[in-house]
PDB file of C-alpha atoms in Angstrom:
ATOM      1  CA  MET A   1      79.679  85.130  94.978  1.00 86.00           C
ATOM      2  CA  LYS A   2      81.601  87.495  97.455  1.00 96.00           C
ATOM      3  CA  THR A   3      84.616  87.119  99.016  1.00 98.00           C
ATOM      4  CA  THR A   4      85.739  89.253 101.912  1.00 98.00           C
ATOM      5  CA  VAL A   5      89.374  89.501 102.825  1.00 98.00           C
ATOM      6  CA  ALA A   6      91.243  90.428 106.094  1.00 97.00           C
ATOM      7  CA  TRP A   7      94.087  92.799 105.001  1.00 97.00           C
ATOM      8  CA  SER A   8      96.098  92.594 108.019  1.00 94.00           C
ATOM      9  CA  ILE A   9      98.295  95.123 109.804  1.00 93.00           C
ATOM     10  CA  THR A  10      98.410  93.108 113.064  1.00 93.00           C
ATOM     11  CA  HIS A  11     102.142  92.484 111.894  1.00 93.00           C
ATOM     12  CA  GLN A  12     103.129  95.700 110.604  1.00 85.00           C
ATOM     13  CA  GLU A  13     102.275  94.745 107.004  1.00 89.00           C
ATOM     14  CA  PHE A  14     101.857  97.365 103.937  1.00 85.00           C
ATOM     15  CA  THR A  15      98.360  98.798 104.694  1.00 91.00           C
ATOM     16  CA  ILE A  16      95.668  98.179 102.093  1.00 89.00           C
ATOM     17  CA  THR A  17      94.082 101.802 102.744  1.00 87.00           C
ATOM     18  CA  ASP A  18      97.411 103.791 101.431  1.00 86.00           C
ATOM     19  CA  HIS A  19      96.189 105.095  98.458  1.00 90.00           C
ATOM     20  CA  TYR A  20      99.496 105.859  96.855  1.00 86.00           C
ATOM     21  CA  TYR A  21     100.382 101.746  96.416  1.00 91.00           C
ATOM     22  CA  PHE A  22      97.121  99.788  96.594  1.00 95.00           C
ATOM     23  CA  SER A  23      93.798 101.635  95.575  1.00 95.00           C
ATOM     24  CA  ILE A  24      93.769  99.877  92.391  1.00 97.00           C
ATOM     25  CA  LEU A  25      93.791  96.606  94.182  1.00 97.00           C
ATOM     26  CA  GLN A  26      91.232  97.784  96.524  1.00 95.00           C
ATOM     27  CA  ARG A  27      88.850  99.662  94.211  1.00 97.00           C
ATOM     28  CA  GLU A  28      88.956  96.473  91.318  1.00 98.00           C
ATOM     29  CA  ALA A  29      88.476  93.982  94.041  1.00 98.00           C
ATOM     30  CA  GLU A  30      85.533  96.120  94.836  1.00 97.00           C
ATOM     31  CA  LYS A  31      83.979  95.975  91.424  1.00 98.00           C
ATOM     32  CA  ASN A  32      84.519  92.370  91.279  1.00 98.00           C
ATOM     33  CA  ASN A  33      82.763  91.396  94.608  1.00 98.00           C
ATOM     34  CA  ILE A  34      85.921  91.074  96.744  1.00 98.00           C
ATOM     35  CA  ILE A  35      85.503  93.380  99.881  1.00 97.00           C
ATOM     36  CA  ILE A  36      88.838  94.020 101.025  1.00 97.00           C
ATOM     37  CA  GLU A  37      89.003  95.473 104.914  1.00 96.00           C
ATOM     38  CA  GLU A  38      91.884  96.508 107.025  1.00 95.00           C
ATOM     39  CA  VAL A  39      92.311  94.525 110.255  1.00 96.00           C
ATOM     40  CA  ASP A  40      94.211  95.351 113.145  1.00 95.00           C
ATOM     41  CA  SER A  41      92.875  92.520 115.435  1.00 97.00           C
ATOM     42  CA  TRP A  42      94.700  88.847 115.293  1.00 97.00           C
ATOM     43  CA  GLU A  43      91.044  87.203 116.655  1.00 96.00           C
ATOM     44  CA  ARG A  44      88.957  89.251 114.298  1.00 97.00           C
ATOM     45  CA  LEU A  45      91.233  87.571 111.096  1.00 97.00           C
ATOM     46  CA  LYS A  46      89.420  84.276 110.976  1.00 97.00           C
ATOM     47  CA  GLU A  47      86.239  85.946 110.536  1.00 97.00           C
ATOM     48  CA  TYR A  48      87.087  86.427 106.853  1.00 98.00           C
ATOM     49  CA  ASP A  49      87.266  84.181 103.954  1.00 98.00           C
ATOM     50  CA  THR A  50      90.966  85.247 102.793  1.00 98.00           C
ATOM     51  CA  ILE A  51      93.733  86.601 105.033  1.00 98.00           C
ATOM     52  CA  VAL A  52      96.802  88.259 103.698  1.00 98.00           C
ATOM     53  CA  PHE A  53      99.769  89.032 105.472  1.00 97.00           C
ATOM     54  CA  ASN A  54     101.490  91.664 102.931  1.00 95.00           C
ATOM     55  CA  TYR A  55     105.655  92.124 103.973  1.00 94.00           C
ATOM     56  CA  PRO A  56     104.582  91.648 107.910  1.00 95.00           C
ATOM     57  CA  GLU A  57     107.852  93.360 109.443  1.00 93.00           C
ATOM     58  CA  ILE A  58     107.123  91.636 113.065  1.00 92.00           C
ATOM     59  CA  PRO A  59     107.764  88.236 113.510  1.00 92.00           C
ATOM     60  CA  PHE A  60     105.054  85.604 114.386  1.00 94.00           C
ATOM     61  CA  THR A  61     105.249  84.121 117.627  1.00 95.00           C
ATOM     62  CA  GLU A  62     104.328  79.979 117.628  1.00 95.00           C
ATOM     63  CA  LYS A  63     101.039  80.433 118.741  1.00 96.00           C
ATOM     64  CA  GLU A  64     100.387  82.370 116.190  1.00 97.00           C
ATOM     65  CA  ALA A  65     101.939  80.273 113.641  1.00 97.00           C
ATOM     66  CA  GLU A  66      99.495  77.782 115.291  1.00 97.00           C
ATOM     67  CA  ASP A  67      96.804  79.547 114.612  1.00 98.00           C
ATOM     68  CA  VAL A  68      97.270  80.309 110.854  1.00 98.00           C
ATOM     69  CA  GLU A  69      97.238  76.371 110.563  1.00 98.00           C
ATOM     70  CA  ASN A  70      94.219  75.880 112.147  1.00 97.00           C
ATOM     71  CA  TRP A  71      92.279  78.752 110.103  1.00 98.00           C
ATOM     72  CA  VAL A  72      93.528  76.743 107.212  1.00 98.00           C
ATOM     73  CA  TRP A  73      93.090  73.100 108.010  1.00 97.00           C
ATOM     74  CA  LYS A  74      90.383  73.504 110.435  1.00 97.00           C
ATOM     75  CA  LEU A  75      88.475  76.401 109.131  1.00 97.00           C
ATOM     76  CA  GLY A  76      88.982  76.051 105.694  1.00 97.00           C
ATOM     77  CA  LYS A  77      90.696  79.994 105.396  1.00 98.00           C
ATOM     78  CA  LYS A  78      92.941  80.845 102.674  1.00 98.00           C
ATOM     79  CA  VAL A  79      96.062  82.473 103.682  1.00 98.00           C
ATOM     80  CA  ILE A  80      98.425  84.724 101.686  1.00 98.00           C
ATOM     81  CA  LEU A  81     101.817  85.468 102.485  1.00 98.00           C
ATOM     82  CA  GLY A  82     103.879  87.880 100.719  1.00 97.00           C
ATOM     83  CA  GLY A  83     107.592  88.168 101.083  1.00 96.00           C
ATOM     84  CA  TYR A  84     110.137  89.749  99.441  1.00 97.00           C
ATOM     85  CA  TYR A  85     113.783  89.537  97.888  1.00 97.00           C
ATOM     86  CA  LYS A  86     117.281  89.278  99.450  1.00 97.00           C
ATOM     87  CA  ASN A  87     115.786  88.701 102.989  1.00 95.00           C
ATOM     88  CA  GLU A  88     115.299  92.212 103.718  1.00 87.00           C
ATOM     89  CA  ASP A  89     114.236  93.168 106.898  1.00 90.00           C
ATOM     90  CA  HIS A  90     114.374  89.362 107.558  1.00 94.00           C
ATOM     91  CA  ILE A  91     111.450  88.847 105.823  1.00 94.00           C
ATOM     92  CA  ALA A  92     112.041  85.506 104.972  1.00 96.00           C
ATOM     93  CA  ASP A  93     112.949  84.774 108.274  1.00 95.00           C
ATOM     94  CA  THR A  94     109.606  85.957 109.788  1.00 95.00           C
ATOM     95  CA  CYS A  95     107.558  84.380 106.626  1.00 95.00           C
ATOM     96  CA  ASN A  96     108.984  81.110 107.549  1.00 97.00           C
ATOM     97  CA  THR A  97     107.704  81.264 111.063  1.00 95.00           C
ATOM     98  CA  LEU A  98     104.696  80.293 109.298  1.00 96.00           C
ATOM     99  CA  ALA A  99     105.517  78.895 105.831  1.00 97.00           C
ATOM    100  CA  ARG A 100     107.408  75.921 107.324  1.00 97.00           C
ATOM    101  CA  ARG A 101     104.317  74.898 109.085  1.00 97.00           C
ATOM    102  CA  PHE A 102     102.374  74.331 105.212  1.00 98.00           C
ATOM    103  CA  GLY A 103     105.735  72.563 103.824  1.00 98.00           C
ATOM    104  CA  MET A 104     107.581  75.351 102.233  1.00 98.00           C
ATOM    105  CA  GLU A 105     110.362  77.981 102.753  1.00 98.00           C
ATOM    106  CA  LEU A 106     111.128  81.338 101.223  1.00 98.00           C
ATOM    107  CA  ASN A 107     114.592  81.617 100.473  1.00 98.00           C
ATOM    108  CA  PRO A 108     116.911  84.407 101.126  1.00 97.00           C
ATOM    109  CA  ASP A 109     117.873  85.099  97.478  1.00 98.00           C
ATOM    110  CA  GLU A 110     116.929  87.349  94.642  1.00 98.00           C
ATOM    111  CA  VAL A 111     115.886  86.088  91.202  1.00 98.00           C
ATOM    112  CA  ILE A 112     116.930  87.618  88.085  1.00 98.00           C
ATOM    113  CA  ASP A 113     115.790  87.133  84.274  1.00 98.00           C
ATOM    114  CA  GLU A 114     118.378  89.102  81.937  1.00 98.00           C
ATOM    115  CA  VAL A 115     116.018  87.597  79.148  1.00 98.00           C
ATOM    116  CA  SER A 116     112.342  87.848  80.220  1.00 98.00           C
ATOM    117  CA  ASN A 117     111.627  90.987  81.898  1.00 98.00           C
ATOM    118  CA  HIS A 118     109.733  94.478  82.050  1.00 98.00           C
ATOM    119  CA  ASN A 119     111.737  97.592  80.813  1.00 98.00           C
ATOM    120  CA  GLY A 120     115.000  95.711  80.433  1.00 98.00           C
ATOM    121  CA  ASP A 121     115.231  95.215  84.164  1.00 98.00           C
ATOM    122  CA  LYS A 122     116.108  91.940  85.172  1.00 98.00           C
ATOM    123  CA  TYR A 123     114.619  92.129  88.708  1.00 98.00           C
ATOM    124  CA  PHE A 124     111.141  92.647  87.170  1.00 98.00           C
ATOM    125  CA  LEU A 125     110.211  89.084  86.058  1.00 98.00           C
ATOM    126  CA  VAL A 126     107.977  88.225  83.303  1.00 98.00           C
ATOM    127  CA  THR A 127     106.509  84.810  82.949  1.00 98.00           C
ATOM    128  CA  SER A 128     103.787  82.804  81.406  1.00 98.00           C
ATOM    129  CA  LYS A 129     104.434  79.864  83.688  1.00 98.00           C
ATOM    130  CA  ILE A 130     101.246  80.564  85.937  1.00 98.00           C
ATOM    131  CA  ARG A 131      99.741  77.297  86.759  1.00 98.00           C
ATOM    132  CA  ARG A 132      97.166  77.934  88.731  1.00 98.00           C
ATOM    133  CA  TYR A 133      94.880  81.077  89.174  1.00 98.00           C
ATOM    134  CA  ASP A 134      95.107  81.554  85.389  1.00 98.00           C
ATOM    135  CA  GLU A 135      91.840  82.599  83.993  1.00 97.00           C
ATOM    136  CA  ASN A 136      92.199  85.386  81.838  1.00 98.00           C
ATOM    137  CA  VAL A 137      95.918  85.422  82.695  1.00 98.00           C
ATOM    138  CA  GLU A 138      98.628  85.060  80.027  1.00 98.00           C
ATOM    139  CA  LYS A 139     101.766  86.308  81.488  1.00 98.00           C
ATOM    140  CA  VAL A 140     102.416  88.125  84.962  1.00 98.00           C
ATOM    141  CA  MET A 141     105.253  90.601  86.184  1.00 98.00           C
ATOM    142  CA  LEU A 142     106.757  90.157  89.612  1.00 98.00           C
ATOM    143  CA  ALA A 143     108.955  92.323  90.926  1.00 98.00           C
ATOM    144  CA  CYS A 144     112.210  91.835  93.623  1.00 98.00           C
ATOM    145  CA  SER A 145     111.224  88.372  93.851  1.00 98.00           C
ATOM    146  CA  ALA A 146     112.606  85.458  96.635  1.00 98.00           C
ATOM    147  CA  SER A 147     112.140  81.917  95.197  1.00 98.00           C
ATOM    148  CA  ILE A 148     110.579  79.221  97.374  1.00 98.00           C
ATOM    149  CA  LYS A 149     111.946  75.935  98.614  1.00 98.00           C
ATOM    150  CA  PRO A 150     109.204  73.015  98.697  1.00 98.00           C
ATOM    151  CA  LEU A 151     109.335  71.372 101.738  1.00 98.00           C
ATOM    152  CA  MET A 152     106.545  68.573 101.163  1.00 96.00           C
ATOM    153  CA  PRO A 153     105.657  67.039  97.817  1.00 96.00           C
ATOM    154  CA  ASP A 154     102.149  67.812  98.408  1.00 96.00           C
ATOM    155  CA  ILE A 155     103.160  71.988  97.419  1.00 98.00           C
ATOM    156  CA  LYS A 156     101.528  73.397  94.315  1.00 98.00           C
ATOM    157  CA  VAL A 157     103.345  75.523  91.867  1.00 98.00           C
ATOM    158  CA  VAL A 158     101.044  78.636  91.388  1.00 98.00           C
ATOM    159  CA  VAL A 159     103.940  80.776  89.451  1.00 98.00           C
ATOM    160  CA  ARG A 160     107.388  79.926  88.287  1.00 98.00           C
ATOM    161  CA  ALA A 161     109.703  82.217  86.530  1.00 98.00           C
ATOM    162  CA  GLU A 162     110.914  81.383  82.680  1.00 98.00           C
ATOM    163  CA  ASP A 163     113.917  79.482  82.188  1.00 98.00           C
ATOM    164  CA  SER A 164     115.675  81.911  81.576  1.00 98.00           C
ATOM    165  CA  ALA A 165     115.857  83.150  85.132  1.00 98.00           C
ATOM    166  CA  VAL A 166     118.596  82.213  87.598  1.00 98.00           C
ATOM    167  CA  SER A 167     118.764  82.512  91.414  1.00 98.00           C
ATOM    168  CA  ASN A 168     121.778  84.200  92.815  1.00 98.00           C
ATOM    169  CA  MET A 169     122.044  81.437  95.546  1.00 98.00           C
ATOM    170  CA  GLY A 170     120.986  78.417  92.887  1.00 98.00           C
ATOM    171  CA  ASN A 171     117.759  77.606  93.836  1.00 98.00           C
ATOM    172  CA  TYR A 172     114.673  76.546  91.732  1.00 98.00           C
ATOM    173  CA  THR A 173     112.978  79.550  90.781  1.00 98.00           C
ATOM    174  CA  LEU A 174     109.793  78.745  91.726  1.00 98.00           C
ATOM    175  CA  LEU A 175     108.048  82.011  92.655  1.00 98.00           C
ATOM    176  CA  ILE A 176     104.592  81.340  94.136  1.00 98.00           C
ATOM    177  CA  ALA A 177     103.668  78.513  96.035  1.00 98.00           C
ATOM    178  CA  GLU A 178     100.732  76.775  97.673  1.00 98.00           C
ATOM    179  CA  GLN A 179      99.589  74.036  99.647  1.00 98.00           C
ATOM    180  CA  ILE A 180      95.911  72.695  99.823  1.00 98.00           C
ATOM    181  CA  ALA A 181      93.948  71.387 102.756  1.00 97.00           C
ATOM    182  CA  PRO A 182      91.571  69.048 101.162  1.00 95.00           C
ATOM    183  CA  THR A 183      89.972  68.127 104.304  1.00 94.00           C
ATOM    184  CA  SER A 184      88.456  71.709 104.862  1.00 97.00           C
ATOM    185  CA  GLY A 185      88.651  73.613 101.357  1.00 96.00           C
ATOM    186  CA  GLY A 186      91.718  75.792 103.088  1.00 98.00           C
ATOM    187  CA  TYR A 187      94.803  77.168 101.427  1.00 98.00           C
ATOM    188  CA  PHE A 188      97.934  78.409 102.469  1.00 98.00           C
ATOM    189  CA  CYS A 189      99.658  80.736  99.528  1.00 98.00           C
ATOM    190  CA  LEU A 190     103.265  81.981  99.790  1.00 98.00           C
ATOM    191  CA  ALA A 191     104.489  84.592  97.367  1.00 98.00           C
ATOM    192  CA  GLY A 192     108.199  85.250  96.653  1.00 98.00           C
ATOM    193  CA  THR A 193     107.268  89.036  96.413  1.00 98.00           C
ATOM    194  CA  CYS A 194     104.797  91.489  97.927  1.00 97.00           C
ATOM    195  CA  VAL A 195     104.317  94.004  95.399  1.00 96.00           C
ATOM    196  CA  PHE A 196     102.963  92.124  92.135  1.00 98.00           C
ATOM    197  CA  TRP A 197      99.656  93.978  93.321  1.00 98.00           C
ATOM    198  CA  ASP A 198     100.833  97.586  93.977  1.00 97.00           C
ATOM    199  CA  ASN A 199      99.403 100.475  91.897  1.00 97.00           C
ATOM    200  CA  TYR A 200     102.418  99.965  89.629  1.00 97.00           C
ATOM    201  CA  SER A 201     102.537  96.107  88.620  1.00 98.00           C
ATOM    202  CA  ILE A 202      98.974  95.810  88.842  1.00 98.00           C
ATOM    203  CA  THR A 203      98.546  97.810  85.742  1.00 97.00           C
ATOM    204  CA  LEU A 204     101.117  95.521  83.917  1.00 98.00           C
ATOM    205  CA  TYR A 205     100.252  92.183  81.928  1.00 98.00           C
ATOM    206  CA  ASN A 206      97.290  89.795  83.530  1.00 98.00           C
ATOM    207  CA  ASN A 207      98.534  90.890  87.312  1.00 98.00           C
ATOM    208  CA  LEU A 208      95.351  92.444  87.948  1.00 98.00           C
ATOM    209  CA  GLU A 209      93.203  89.373  86.807  1.00 98.00           C
ATOM    210  CA  PHE A 210      95.798  87.283  88.437  1.00 98.00           C
ATOM    211  CA  SER A 211      95.517  89.256  91.660  1.00 98.00           C
ATOM    212  CA  LEU A 212      91.818  88.883  91.794  1.00 98.00           C
ATOM    213  CA  ASN A 213      91.540  85.284  91.230  1.00 98.00           C
ATOM    214  CA  LEU A 214      94.227  84.931  93.841  1.00 98.00           C
ATOM    215  CA  LEU A 215      91.863  86.473  96.558  1.00 98.00           C
ATOM    216  CA  ARG A 216      88.985  84.633  95.589  1.00 98.00           C
ATOM    217  CA  HIS A 217      88.043  82.372  98.106  1.00 98.00           C
ATOM    218  CA  LYS A 218      84.524  81.223  99.989  1.00 96.00           C
ATOM    219  CA  THR A 219      85.268  79.495 103.398  1.00 96.00           C
ATOM    220  CA  PRO A 220      83.336  76.199 103.120  1.00 93.00           C
ATOM    221  CA  LEU A 221      80.084  75.597 104.608  1.00 86.00           C
ATOM    222  CA  LYS A 222      79.627  73.248 107.308  1.00 74.00           C
ATOM    223  CA  VAL A 223      77.228  70.447 107.729  1.00 55.00           C
ATOM    224  CA  GLU A 224      75.643  68.606 110.736  1.00 52.00           C
ATOM    225  CA  GLY A 225      78.415  66.692 112.115  1.00 55.00           C
ATOM    226  CA  GLY A 226      80.899  69.247 111.248  1.00 51.00           C
ATOM    227  CA  LYS A 227      82.113  67.628 108.040  1.00 53.00           C
ATOM    228  CA  SER A 228      83.081  70.525 105.638  1.00 49.00           C
ATOM    229  CA  ILE A 229      82.074  70.983 101.828  1.00 50.00           C
ATOM    230  CA  VAL A 230      84.931  71.050  99.976  1.00 50.00           C
ATOM    231  CA  PHE A 231      84.342  73.743  96.962  1.00 48.00           C
ATOM    232  CA  GLY A 232      86.924  72.773  93.877  1.00 45.00           C
TER     233      GLY A 232
END
């Protein structure tokens, strides 16, 4: 089943066409029937199955946040929002304009793990606590991640850090979370880091398999009367 992905550059995100950083993701996605296109038009984003905002530097307006909410809850789209640690460039503030509409916040903290990490680097978190998108996935490495604060009880854990990890602000070390819109088949997924699928990280552990699982989505078909056919 083909998935079409809009990789947004509407808010000065990292570009998927940057060969140095994301060529492996784009190449491997295409091999797996996931077509990623860079999109610079806000109105065109909703034409794709999955929409990615990977480190947006330009703040979202309230109207844009409302649009994203509608894409998920009414049109059945999957939206993936990638942040970063320590609120650098006010990334947590920017992400939270969207994230709060889906019952979660990106904390302005940093998560470290002195025990379970890659190559002795406490910021390169290695975890086996993958609760969703875990087909053929045993471990992933999430570098320079903030934690996520759930605000509503329906927030799903996607990935959390190992028990040895700590937040410098004492937060629970939830690293990737999502809200599901059961009436439309849409998803909103918030990641505490935007570099788990760059050319360095994607070659480690099962980051590639996890990234492809995360991107996959097919916008549910509409039937007569506008009722959605909800997939899985």
